[in-house]
CSV table of C-alpha atoms in Angstrom, one decimal:
chain,number,residue,atom,x,y,z
A,1,MET,CA,30.8,-23.7,8.2
A,2,LYS,CA,32.0,-20.9,10.4
A,3,THR,CA,30.7,-17.3,10.4
A,4,ALA,CA,32.0,-14.2,12.1
A,5,VAL,CA,29.9,-11.0,12.3
A,6,GLU,CA,31.6,-7.6,12.4
A,7,GLU,CA,29.4,-4.5,13.0
A,8,LEU,CA,30.4,-1.8,10.6
A,9,SER,CA,27.7,0.5,11.9
A,10,PRO,CA,24.4,0.2,13.7
A,11,THR,CA,22.7,-0.6,10.4
A,12,ARG,CA,25.5,-2.5,8.5
A,13,VAL,CA,27.4,-5.7,9.2
A,14,LYS,CA,30.2,-7.7,7.5
A,15,LEU,CA,29.9,-11.5,7.6
A,16,THR,CA,33.1,-13.5,7.1
A,17,VAL,CA,32.3,-17.1,6.2
A,18,GLU,CA,34.7,-20.0,6.2
A,19,VAL,CA,33.4,-23.1,4.3
A,20,PRO,CA,35.1,-26.5,4.3
A,21,PHE,CA,35.4,-27.8,0.8
A,22,GLU,CA,33.3,-30.9,1.5
A,23,GLU,CA,30.3,-28.6,2.0
A,24,LEU,CA,30.7,-27.6,-1.6
A,25,GLU,CA,30.4,-31.1,-2.9
A,26,THR,CA,26.8,-30.9,-4.1
A,27,SER,CA,27.3,-27.6,-5.8
A,28,MET,CA,30.5,-28.9,-7.4
A,29,GLN,CA,28.8,-32.0,-8.9
A,30,ALA,CA,26.1,-29.7,-10.2
A,31,ALA,CA,28.8,-27.5,-11.7
A,32,TYR,CA,30.4,-30.4,-13.5
A,33,LYS,CA,27.0,-31.4,-15.0
A,34,LYS,CA,26.3,-27.8,-16.1
A,35,VAL,CA,29.7,-27.3,-17.7
A,36,ALA,CA,29.4,-30.7,-19.4
A,37,GLN,CA,26.2,-29.6,-21.0
A,38,GLN,CA,27.8,-26.4,-22.3
A,39,VAL,CA,31.1,-27.6,-23.8
A,40,ARG,CA,31.7,-29.7,-26.9
A,41,VAL,CA,34.5,-32.3,-26.8
A,42,PRO,CA,35.1,-34.7,-29.7
A,43,GLY,CA,34.3,-38.2,-28.8
A,44,PHE,CA,31.8,-37.3,-26.1
A,45,ARG,CA,28.1,-36.6,-26.2
A,46,PRO,CA,26.8,-33.3,-24.7
A,47,GLY,CA,26.5,-33.8,-21.0
A,48,LYS,CA,28.6,-36.9,-20.9
A,49,VAL,CA,32.1,-35.3,-20.7
A,50,PRO,CA,34.0,-36.7,-17.7
A,51,ALA,CA,35.1,-34.3,-14.9
A,52,ARG,CA,38.8,-35.0,-15.5
A,53,ILE,CA,38.4,-34.2,-19.2
A,54,ILE,CA,36.7,-30.9,-18.4
A,55,GLU,CA,39.5,-29.9,-16.0
A,56,GLN,CA,42.2,-30.9,-18.5
A,57,ARG,CA,40.7,-29.0,-21.5
A,58,PHE,CA,39.0,-26.0,-19.8
A,59,GLY,CA,40.8,-25.8,-16.4
A,60,ARG,CA,39.7,-26.3,-12.8
A,61,ALA,CA,38.9,-22.6,-12.4
A,62,VAL,CA,35.9,-22.9,-14.7
A,63,VAL,CA,34.4,-25.5,-12.4
A,64,LEU,CA,35.2,-23.6,-9.3
A,65,GLU,CA,33.6,-20.4,-10.6
A,66,GLU,CA,30.4,-22.3,-11.5
A,67,THR,CA,30.5,-24.1,-8.1
A,68,LEU,CA,30.7,-20.8,-6.2
A,69,ASN,CA,28.0,-19.2,-8.4
A,70,ASP,CA,25.7,-22.0,-7.2
A,71,ALA,CA,26.8,-22.3,-3.6
A,72,LEU,CA,27.3,-18.7,-2.4
A,73,PRO,CA,23.7,-17.6,-2.3
A,74,LYS,CA,22.8,-20.7,-0.3
A,75,LEU,CA,25.8,-20.3,2.0
A,76,TYR,CA,25.0,-16.7,2.5
A,77,GLY,CA,21.5,-17.5,3.5
A,78,LYS,CA,22.7,-20.1,5.9
A,79,ALA,CA,25.2,-17.7,7.4
A,80,VAL,CA,22.4,-15.1,7.9
A,81,ASP,CA,20.2,-17.7,9.7
A,82,GLU,CA,23.0,-18.8,12.0
A,83,SER,CA,24.1,-15.2,12.8
A,84,ASP,CA,20.7,-13.9,13.8
A,85,VAL,CA,20.9,-10.8,11.6
A,86,PHE,CA,18.0,-9.3,9.6
A,87,PRO,CA,19.2,-8.1,6.2
A,88,VAL,CA,17.3,-5.3,4.5
A,89,SER,CA,19.3,-5.0,1.3
A,90,GLN,CA,21.1,-7.1,-1.2
A,91,PRO,CA,24.6,-8.2,0.1
A,92,GLU,CA,27.9,-7.2,-1.4
A,93,ILE,CA,29.7,-10.6,-1.6
A,94,GLU,CA,33.4,-11.0,-2.2
A,95,VAL,CA,35.4,-14.3,-2.3
A,96,THR,CA,38.5,-13.6,-0.3
A,97,LYS,CA,40.1,-17.1,-0.3
A,98,ILE,CA,40.1,-20.3,-2.3
A,99,ASP,CA,42.2,-23.1,-0.9
A,100,ASP,CA,41.3,-25.8,-3.5
A,101,GLY,CA,40.2,-29.0,-1.8
A,102,LYS,CA,40.4,-27.5,1.7
A,103,GLU,CA,38.5,-24.3,2.3
A,104,VAL,CA,36.7,-21.3,0.7
A,105,GLU,CA,36.2,-18.0,2.5
A,106,PHE,CA,34.0,-15.1,1.5
A,107,THR,CA,32.7,-11.9,3.0
A,108,ALA,CA,29.2,-10.3,2.7
A,109,GLU,CA,28.5,-6.7,3.6
A,110,VAL,CA,24.8,-6.0,4.0
A,111,ASP,CA,22.5,-3.4,5.6
A,112,VAL,CA,20.6,-4.9,8.5
A,113,ARG,CA,17.8,-4.1,10.9
A,114,PRO,CA,19.5,-2.4,13.8
A,115,ALA,CA,19.5,-4.0,17.3
A,116,PHE,CA,16.9,-2.4,19.6
A,117,ASP,CA,14.7,-3.3,22.5
A,118,VAL,CA,10.9,-2.9,22.4
A,119,PRO,CA,9.7,-1.3,25.7
A,120,ASP,CA,6.8,-2.8,27.6
A,121,TYR,CA,3.7,-2.0,25.6
A,122,LYS,CA,1.3,-3.1,28.2
A,123,ASP,CA,-0.8,-0.4,29.8
A,124,ILE,CA,-0.1,2.2,27.1
A,125,GLU,CA,-2.8,4.8,27.5
A,126,VAL,CA,-4.7,5.9,24.3
A,127,THR,CA,-7.8,7.8,23.5
A,128,VAL,CA,-10.3,7.0,20.7
A,129,PRO,CA,-13.5,8.7,19.4
A,130,SER,CA,-16.7,8.0,21.1
A,131,SER,CA,-19.1,5.3,19.8
A,132,GLU,CA,-22.2,7.3,20.6
A,133,VAL,CA,-24.4,7.9,17.6
A,134,SER,CA,-26.1,11.3,17.6
A,135,ASP,CA,-29.1,12.5,15.6
A,136,GLU,CA,-26.8,14.7,13.7
A,137,ASP,CA,-24.8,11.6,12.6
A,138,ILE,CA,-28.0,10.1,11.3
A,139,ASP,CA,-29.1,13.3,9.6
A,140,THR,CA,-25.8,13.5,7.8
A,141,GLN,CA,-26.1,10.0,6.4
A,142,VAL,CA,-29.7,10.5,5.4
A,143,ASP,CA,-28.8,13.7,3.6
A,144,ALA,CA,-26.0,11.9,1.7
A,145,LEU,CA,-28.6,9.3,0.7
A,146,ARG,CA,-30.9,12.0,-0.5
A,147,GLN,CA,-28.1,13.5,-2.6
A,148,ARG,CA,-27.7,10.1,-4.4
A,149,PHE,CA,-31.4,10.2,-5.3
A,150,ALA,CA,-31.5,13.8,-6.2
A,151,THR,CA,-32.8,14.9,-9.7
A,152,LEU,CA,-31.9,17.9,-11.8
A,153,ALA,CA,-34.5,20.5,-12.8
A,154,GLY,CA,-34.0,23.4,-15.2
A,155,VAL,CA,-34.2,26.9,-13.8
A,156,GLU,CA,-34.6,30.3,-15.3
A,157,ARG,CA,-31.9,32.1,-13.3
A,158,ALA,CA,-28.2,32.6,-13.0
A,159,ALA,CA,-26.0,29.7,-11.9
A,160,GLY,CA,-24.6,29.5,-8.4
A,161,ASN,CA,-22.4,27.1,-6.5
A,162,GLY,CA,-24.0,23.7,-6.4
A,163,ASP,CA,-26.0,24.2,-9.6
A,164,TYR,CA,-25.3,22.2,-12.8
A,165,VAL,CA,-24.7,23.8,-16.1
A,166,VAL,CA,-24.5,22.4,-19.7
A,167,MET,CA,-22.0,24.5,-21.7
A,168,ASP,CA,-19.7,24.6,-24.7
A,169,LEU,CA,-16.0,25.4,-24.1
A,170,ALA,CA,-13.5,26.7,-26.6
A,171,ALA,CA,-9.9,27.8,-26.1
A,172,THR,CA,-7.7,30.0,-28.3
A,173,ILE,CA,-4.1,31.1,-28.1
A,174,ASP,CA,-3.3,34.4,-29.9
A,175,GLY,CA,-6.7,34.1,-31.6
A,176,LYS,CA,-6.0,30.6,-32.9
A,177,ASN,CA,-8.4,27.8,-31.9
A,178,ILE,CA,-6.9,24.9,-30.0
A,179,GLU,CA,-8.7,21.9,-31.4
A,180,GLU,CA,-8.1,19.5,-28.4
A,181,GLN,CA,-9.5,22.2,-26.1
A,182,GLN,CA,-12.9,22.4,-27.7
A,183,ALA,CA,-15.9,20.6,-26.0
A,184,SER,CA,-19.6,20.7,-26.5
A,185,ASP,CA,-22.5,19.9,-24.1
A,186,VAL,CA,-20.3,19.6,-21.1
A,187,SER,CA,-22.2,19.0,-17.9
A,188,TYR,CA,-20.5,20.5,-14.8
A,189,GLU,CA,-21.3,21.2,-11.2
A,190,VAL,CA,-20.4,24.8,-10.4
A,191,GLY,CA,-18.0,25.0,-7.5
A,192,ALA,CA,-16.7,21.4,-7.9
A,193,GLY,CA,-13.2,22.6,-8.4
A,194,SER,CA,-12.1,22.3,-12.0
A,195,VAL,CA,-8.5,22.0,-12.8
A,196,LEU,CA,-9.2,24.7,-15.3
A,197,GLN,CA,-8.5,27.7,-13.1
A,198,GLY,CA,-11.0,30.5,-13.2
A,199,LEU,CA,-13.9,28.3,-14.5
A,200,ASP,CA,-15.9,28.3,-11.3
A,201,ASP,CA,-15.6,32.0,-10.8
A,202,ALA,CA,-16.6,32.7,-14.4
A,203,LEU,CA,-19.7,30.4,-14.2
A,204,VAL,CA,-21.2,32.0,-11.1
A,205,GLY,CA,-23.8,34.5,-12.3
A,206,MET,CA,-24.1,33.1,-15.8
A,207,ALA,CA,-27.6,32.2,-17.1
A,208,ALA,CA,-28.7,30.1,-20.1
A,209,GLY,CA,-27.6,31.9,-23.3
A,210,ASP,CA,-24.8,33.8,-21.6
A,211,GLU,CA,-21.3,33.8,-23.1
A,212,LYS,CA,-18.1,34.8,-21.3
A,213,THR,CA,-14.3,34.7,-22.0
A,214,PHE,CA,-11.7,34.4,-19.3
A,215,THR,CA,-7.9,33.9,-19.4
A,216,THR,CA,-6.3,30.8,-17.8
A,217,THR,CA,-3.3,28.5,-18.1
A,218,LEU,CA,-4.0,25.2,-19.8
A,219,VAL,CA,-3.2,22.1,-17.8
A,220,GLY,CA,-3.3,19.3,-20.3
A,221,GLY,CA,-2.5,18.5,-23.9
A,222,GLU,CA,0.2,19.8,-26.2
A,223,ASN,CA,-0.3,23.4,-25.0
A,224,ALA,CA,-0.1,22.6,-21.3
A,225,GLY,CA,1.4,25.5,-19.4
A,226,GLU,CA,0.5,28.1,-22.0
A,227,GLU,CA,-1.9,30.9,-21.4
A,228,ALA,CA,-5.2,30.8,-23.3
A,229,ASP,CA,-8.5,32.6,-23.7
A,230,VAL,CA,-11.4,30.2,-22.8
A,231,THR,CA,-14.9,31.1,-24.0
A,232,ILE,CA,-17.9,29.6,-22.2
A,233,LYS,CA,-21.4,29.5,-23.7
A,234,VAL,CA,-24.0,28.3,-21.1
A,235,LYS,CA,-26.8,26.4,-22.7
A,236,ASN,CA,-28.9,25.7,-19.6
A,237,VAL,CA,-28.8,25.8,-15.8
A,238,LYS,CA,-30.2,23.1,-13.5
A,239,GLU,CA,-30.6,22.9,-9.8
A,240,LYS,CA,-30.5,19.8,-7.7
A,241,VAL,CA,-33.9,18.7,-6.3
A,242,LEU,CA,-33.8,16.5,-3.2
A,243,PRO,CA,-36.6,14.0,-2.6
A,244,GLU,CA,-38.9,14.6,0.3
A,245,LEU,CA,-38.0,12.9,3.6
A,246,ASP,CA,-40.9,10.5,4.0
A,247,ASP,CA,-41.8,6.8,3.9
A,248,GLU,CA,-42.0,6.9,0.1
A,249,PHE,CA,-38.3,8.0,0.0
A,250,ALA,CA,-37.4,5.2,2.4
A,251,GLY,CA,-39.0,2.7,0.1
A,252,LEU,CA,-37.2,4.2,-2.9
A,253,ALA,CA,-33.8,4.3,-1.3
A,254,SER,CA,-33.8,1.1,0.8
A,255,GLU,CA,-35.6,-2.2,1.6
A,256,PHE,CA,-37.5,-0.5,4.4
A,257,ASP,CA,-41.1,0.6,4.3
A,258,THR,CA,-40.9,3.6,6.7
A,259,LEU,CA,-38.5,6.4,7.2
A,260,GLN,CA,-38.1,5.5,10.9
A,261,GLU,CA,-37.0,2.0,10.0
A,262,LEU,CA,-34.5,3.4,7.6
A,263,ARG,CA,-33.1,5.8,10.3
A,264,ASP,CA,-33.0,2.9,12.8
A,265,SER,CA,-31.0,0.8,10.3
A,266,ILE,CA,-28.6,3.7,9.7
A,267,ARG,CA,-28.1,4.2,13.4
A,268,GLU,CA,-27.3,0.6,13.9
A,269,GLN,CA,-24.8,0.6,11.0
A,270,ALA,CA,-23.3,3.9,12.2
A,271,ARG,CA,-22.8,2.4,15.7
A,272,ARG,CA,-21.1,-0.6,14.2
A,273,ASN,CA,-18.8,1.6,12.1
A,274,LYS,CA,-17.9,3.7,15.2
A,275,LEU,CA,-17.0,0.5,17.1
A,276,ILE,CA,-14.8,-0.7,14.3
A,277,ASP,CA,-13.2,2.8,14.2
A,278,GLN,CA,-12.5,2.5,17.9
A,279,VAL,CA,-10.7,-0.7,17.4
A,280,VAL,CA,-8.7,0.7,14.5
A,281,GLN,CA,-7.8,3.9,16.3
A,282,ALA,CA,-6.9,2.0,19.5
A,283,ARG,CA,-4.4,-0.1,17.5
A,284,GLU,CA,-3.0,2.8,15.5
A,285,ASN,CA,-2.7,5.1,18.5
A,286,ALA,CA,-1.1,2.5,20.7
A,287,LEU,CA,1.4,1.7,18.0
A,288,THR,CA,2.2,5.4,17.6
A,289,ALA,CA,2.7,5.8,21.3
A,290,LEU,CA,5.1,2.8,21.3
A,291,LEU,CA,7.0,4.1,18.3
A,292,ASP,CA,7.5,7.4,20.1
A,293,GLN,CA,9.4,5.6,22.8
A,294,ILE,CA,11.9,4.0,20.5
A,295,ASP,CA,14.8,5.6,18.6
A,296,ILE,CA,16.0,3.4,15.7
A,297,PRO,CA,18.7,4.3,13.2
A,298,LEU,CA,17.5,3.5,9.7
A,299,PRO,CA,19.6,1.8,7.0
A,300,ASP,CA,20.2,4.3,4.1
A,301,SER,CA,19.5,1.7,1.4
A,302,ALA,CA,16.1,0.8,2.9
A,303,LEU,CA,15.2,4.4,3.2
A,304,SER,CA,16.3,5.2,-0.4
A,305,ALA,CA,14.4,2.2,-1.8
A,306,GLU,CA,11.2,3.2,0.0
A,307,VAL,CA,11.4,6.9,-1.1
A,308,ASP,CA,12.2,5.9,-4.7
A,309,ALA,CA,9.2,3.6,-4.8
A,310,ARG,CA,6.9,6.4,-3.7
A,311,LYS,CA,8.5,8.8,-6.2
A,312,HIS,CA,8.0,6.2,-9.0
A,313,ASN,CA,4.3,5.8,-8.0
A,314,LEU,CA,3.9,9.6,-8.1
A,315,GLU,CA,5.4,9.8,-11.6
A,316,HIS,CA,2.9,7.1,-12.7
A,317,GLN,CA,0.0,9.0,-11.2
A,318,ILE,CA,1.1,12.2,-13.0
A,319,GLY,CA,1.4,10.4,-16.3
A,320,GLU,CA,-2.0,8.7,-15.9
A,321,SER,CA,-3.7,12.0,-15.0
A,322,GLY,CA,-2.8,13.7,-18.4
A,323,LEU,CA,-2.0,16.9,-16.5
A,324,SER,CA,1.2,18.9,-16.5
A,325,ARG,CA,3.3,18.6,-13.3
A,326,GLU,CA,2.3,22.1,-12.3
A,327,ALA,CA,-1.4,21.4,-12.8
A,328,PHE,CA,-1.2,18.1,-11.0
A,329,PHE,CA,0.3,19.5,-7.8
A,330,ARG,CA,-2.1,22.5,-8.0
A,331,LEU,CA,-5.0,20.1,-8.2
A,332,TYR,CA,-3.9,18.4,-4.9
A,333,GLN,CA,-3.0,21.8,-3.4
A,334,THR,CA,0.6,20.9,-2.7
A,335,THR,CA,4.0,21.3,-4.3
A,336,GLU,CA,6.6,18.8,-5.5
A,337,GLU,CA,8.9,19.8,-2.7
A,338,GLU,CA,6.2,19.3,-0.1
A,339,ARG,CA,5.3,15.9,-1.6
A,340,PHE,CA,8.9,14.8,-1.5
A,341,ALA,CA,9.3,15.9,2.1
A,342,GLU,CA,6.2,13.9,2.9
A,343,PHE,CA,7.7,10.9,1.2
A,344,ASP,CA,10.8,11.1,3.3
A,345,GLU,CA,8.8,11.4,6.6
A,346,ASN,CA,6.3,8.7,5.7
A,347,SER,CA,9.1,6.3,4.5
A,348,ARG,CA,11.0,6.7,7.8
A,349,LYS,CA,7.8,6.0,9.7
A,350,ALA,CA,7.0,3.0,7.5
A,351,ILE,CA,10.4,1.4,7.9
A,352,LYS,CA,10.5,2.0,11.7
A,353,THR,CA,7.0,0.6,12.0
A,354,GLY,CA,8.0,-2.5,10.1
A,355,PHE,CA,11.1,-3.1,12.3
A,356,VAL,CA,9.1,-2.8,15.5
A,357,LEU,CA,6.2,-5.0,14.4
A,358,ASP,CA,8.6,-7.6,13.1
A,359,LYS,CA,10.3,-7.6,16.5
A,360,ILE,CA,7.0,-8.1,18.2
A,361,VAL,CA,6.0,-10.9,15.8
A,362,LYS,CA,9.2,-12.7,16.9
A,363,GLN,CA,8.7,-12.0,20.6
A,364,GLU,CA,5.1,-13.2,20.6
A,365,ASP,CA,5.8,-16.1,18.2
A,366,LEU,CA,3.1,-15.0,15.8
A,367,GLY,CA,2.4,-17.1,12.7
A,368,VAL,CA,0.0,-17.4,9.8
A,369,SER,CA,-2.4,-20.3,9.4
A,370,GLU,CA,-3.6,-21.5,6.0
A,371,GLN,CA,-7.1,-20.3,6.9
A,372,GLU,CA,-5.8,-16.9,7.8
A,373,LEU,CA,-4.0,-16.6,4.4
A,374,THR,CA,-7.2,-17.8,2.6
A,375,ASN,CA,-9.3,-15.2,4.5
A,376,PHE,CA,-6.7,-12.5,3.6
A,377,VAL,CA,-6.8,-13.4,-0.1
A,378,VAL,CA,-10.7,-13.4,-0.1
A,379,ARG,CA,-10.9,-10.0,1.5
A,380,ARG,CA,-8.2,-8.4,-0.7
A,381,ALA,CA,-9.8,-9.9,-3.8
A,382,ALA,CA,-13.2,-8.4,-2.8
A,383,GLN,CA,-11.5,-5.0,-2.4
A,384,LEU,CA,-9.8,-5.3,-5.8
A,385,GLY,CA,-13.0,-6.7,-7.5
A,386,VAL,CA,-11.3,-9.9,-8.7
A,387,ALA,CA,-11.9,-13.6,-8.1
A,388,PRO,CA,-10.0,-15.0,-5.1
A,389,ASN,CA,-8.5,-17.8,-7.1
A,390,THR,CA,-7.2,-15.2,-9.6
A,391,LEU,CA,-5.5,-13.1,-6.9
A,392,ALA,CA,-4.1,-16.2,-5.2
A,393,GLN,CA,-2.5,-17.3,-8.5
A,394,HIS,CA,-1.2,-13.8,-9.1
A,395,LEU,CA,0.4,-13.8,-5.7
A,396,ALA,CA,2.0,-17.2,-6.2
A,397,ASP,CA,3.3,-16.4,-9.7
A,398,ASN,CA,4.9,-13.2,-8.5
A,399,ASP,CA,6.4,-14.6,-5.3
A,400,GLN,CA,4.2,-12.3,-3.2
A,401,LEU,CA,2.7,-14.8,-0.9
A,402,THR,CA,5.5,-14.1,1.6
A,403,LEU,CA,4.7,-10.4,1.5
A,404,ALA,CA,1.0,-11.3,2.2
A,405,MET,CA,2.0,-13.3,5.2
A,406,VAL,CA,4.2,-10.5,6.5
A,407,GLU,CA,1.3,-8.2,6.2
A,408,ILE,CA,-0.9,-10.6,8.1
A,409,VAL,CA,1.5,-11.2,11.0
A,410,ARG,CA,2.2,-7.4,11.3
A,411,ASP,CA,-1.5,-6.8,11.6
A,412,LYS,CA,-1.5,-9.4,14.4
A,413,ALA,CA,1.3,-7.6,16.1
A,414,LYS,CA,-0.6,-4.4,15.9
A,415,THR,CA,-3.6,-6.1,17.5
A,416,VAL,CA,-1.4,-7.4,20.3
A,417,ILE,CA,-0.3,-3.8,21.0
A,418,GLY,CA,-3.8,-2.4,20.9
A,419,ASP,CA,-5.3,-5.1,23.1
A,420,ALA,CA,-2.7,-4.5,25.7
A,421,ALA,CA,-3.4,-0.7,25.9
A,422,LYS,CA,-5.7,1.1,28.3
A,423,VAL,CA,-8.3,2.6,26.0
A,424,THR,CA,-10.7,5.4,26.9
A,425,ASP,CA,-13.0,7.4,24.6
A,426,GLU,CA,-12.9,11.2,24.2
A,427,ASP,CA,-15.6,11.5,26.9
A,428,GLY,CA,-13.4,9.7,29.4
A,429,ASN,CA,-15.3,6.4,29.3
A,430,GLU,CA,-13.3,3.1,29.4
A,431,VAL,CA,-13.4,1.2,26.1
A,432,ASP,CA,-13.4,-2.6,26.4
A,433,LEU,CA,-12.0,-3.9,23.0
A,434,LYS,CA,-12.8,-7.5,23.9
A,435,ALA,CA,-16.5,-6.6,24.4
A,436,ILE,CA,-16.4,-4.9,21.0
A,437,TYR,CA,-15.0,-8.0,19.4
A,438,ALA,CA,-17.7,-10.1,21.0
A,439,GLU,CA,-20.5,-7.7,19.8
A,440,LEU,CA,-19.1,-7.5,16.2
A,441,ASN,CA,-18.7,-11.3,16.0
A,442,ALA,CA,-22.2,-11.8,17.3
A,443,GLU,CA,-23.6,-9.5,14.6
A,444,GLU,CA,-21.6,-11.3,11.9
A,445,GLU,CA,-22.9,-14.7,13.0
A,446,ALA,CA,-26.4,-13.4,13.1
A,447,ALA,CA,-26.0,-12.1,9.6
A,448,GLU,CA,-24.7,-15.4,8.4
A,449,ASP,CA,-27.5,-17.3,10.0
A,450,ALA,CA,-30.2,-15.1,8.6
A,451,PRO,CA,-30.0,-16.3,4.9
A,452,ALA,CA,-30.1,-19.9,6.2
A,453,ALA,CA,-33.2,-19.2,8.3
A,454,GLN,CA,-34.9,-17.6,5.3
A,455,GLY,CA,-34.1,-20.6,3.1
A,456,ALA,CA,-35.5,-23.0,5.7
A,457,GLU,CA,-38.8,-21.1,5.6
């Protein structure tokens, strides 16, 4: 087989492939068998019709067509491998010559990853957040824990932001009740940001027994987009009561006996989280710095596919929300035009990032071991809340194991870039990523050994 590559543009090539007929022998035999199974000839059982009878009765062209249907995808794949091109779209294949018994020629036009060089990523300088844990950091997390254990107590006063109210809601349009917009005993935190515009403003200052009507635009249901009068009747007002910060609270909220032990534990976990964040930020910032040095033309087909996938996901989110399009975008404080512009920008970055990481994977000869794939499946299953075996089977059944391996090696490439960078924190201190790895690994090993030690006791 002989392949010639013609560059049509920086992101599209044309492969012209010449194939000697003897290389089609396996596909031709398979074609005869398939045609023999499909045709009916008196005197012969299905599948037992000789090749010469098939050609006599149905013509050689039928066999050749079936042969090429079987052979072309394989020949195209072989041509791609031999030509060192990286397709990013489905090829447009055309058979340009059939010299029966001698040669077949076909062309394949396909969008490809453009040729580019990756500059030296060693000694890229990046800055990451500090790993220092302040008392304010601890206070913030303790306060968040207190919020989780807060209780609600009724108050004899008007509601303000942060209070909870129990209320009845009713909506009318031109004096007619909208049944699907009626609700009783609704509990709501004032100031939480309801999609029902005007609700928070109306509730502030209302006390138990108060009733108020305001006008708003409905965001869901059959009357979405229509203006309605919404009547609120507040039944009671409650305020959030936080538990006292003492040893009793520590025992209630954790496995620790004292508040100091709880704070020490939070400090230790906060430091671990900051170290992990330093690693993540070093890799992301180093990759961003590298991308800024590279200009890559992007294939139109790849960009369109990426943008369309994001738009499809958006439509699914809107449908699942039960909101009108206007209400959905208002809820997320954006517009459809802004979201689409964001899709275009993020898609370009995602494709460019993939191209660069794939190039580094090849340069560094990175691969995926069976254990790494298993670890990936276990972590992803934990994130999704499913059994690892279930996820592994799903990936296999849907031909997604290759995508999983691509994700793994791209993460490895990102690690290579981050590890090669010169990293300092925002205070100017040098950050040693290898020391962080060692510290985090030591903590993991200690955590794994702890249950075993307890069992031995």
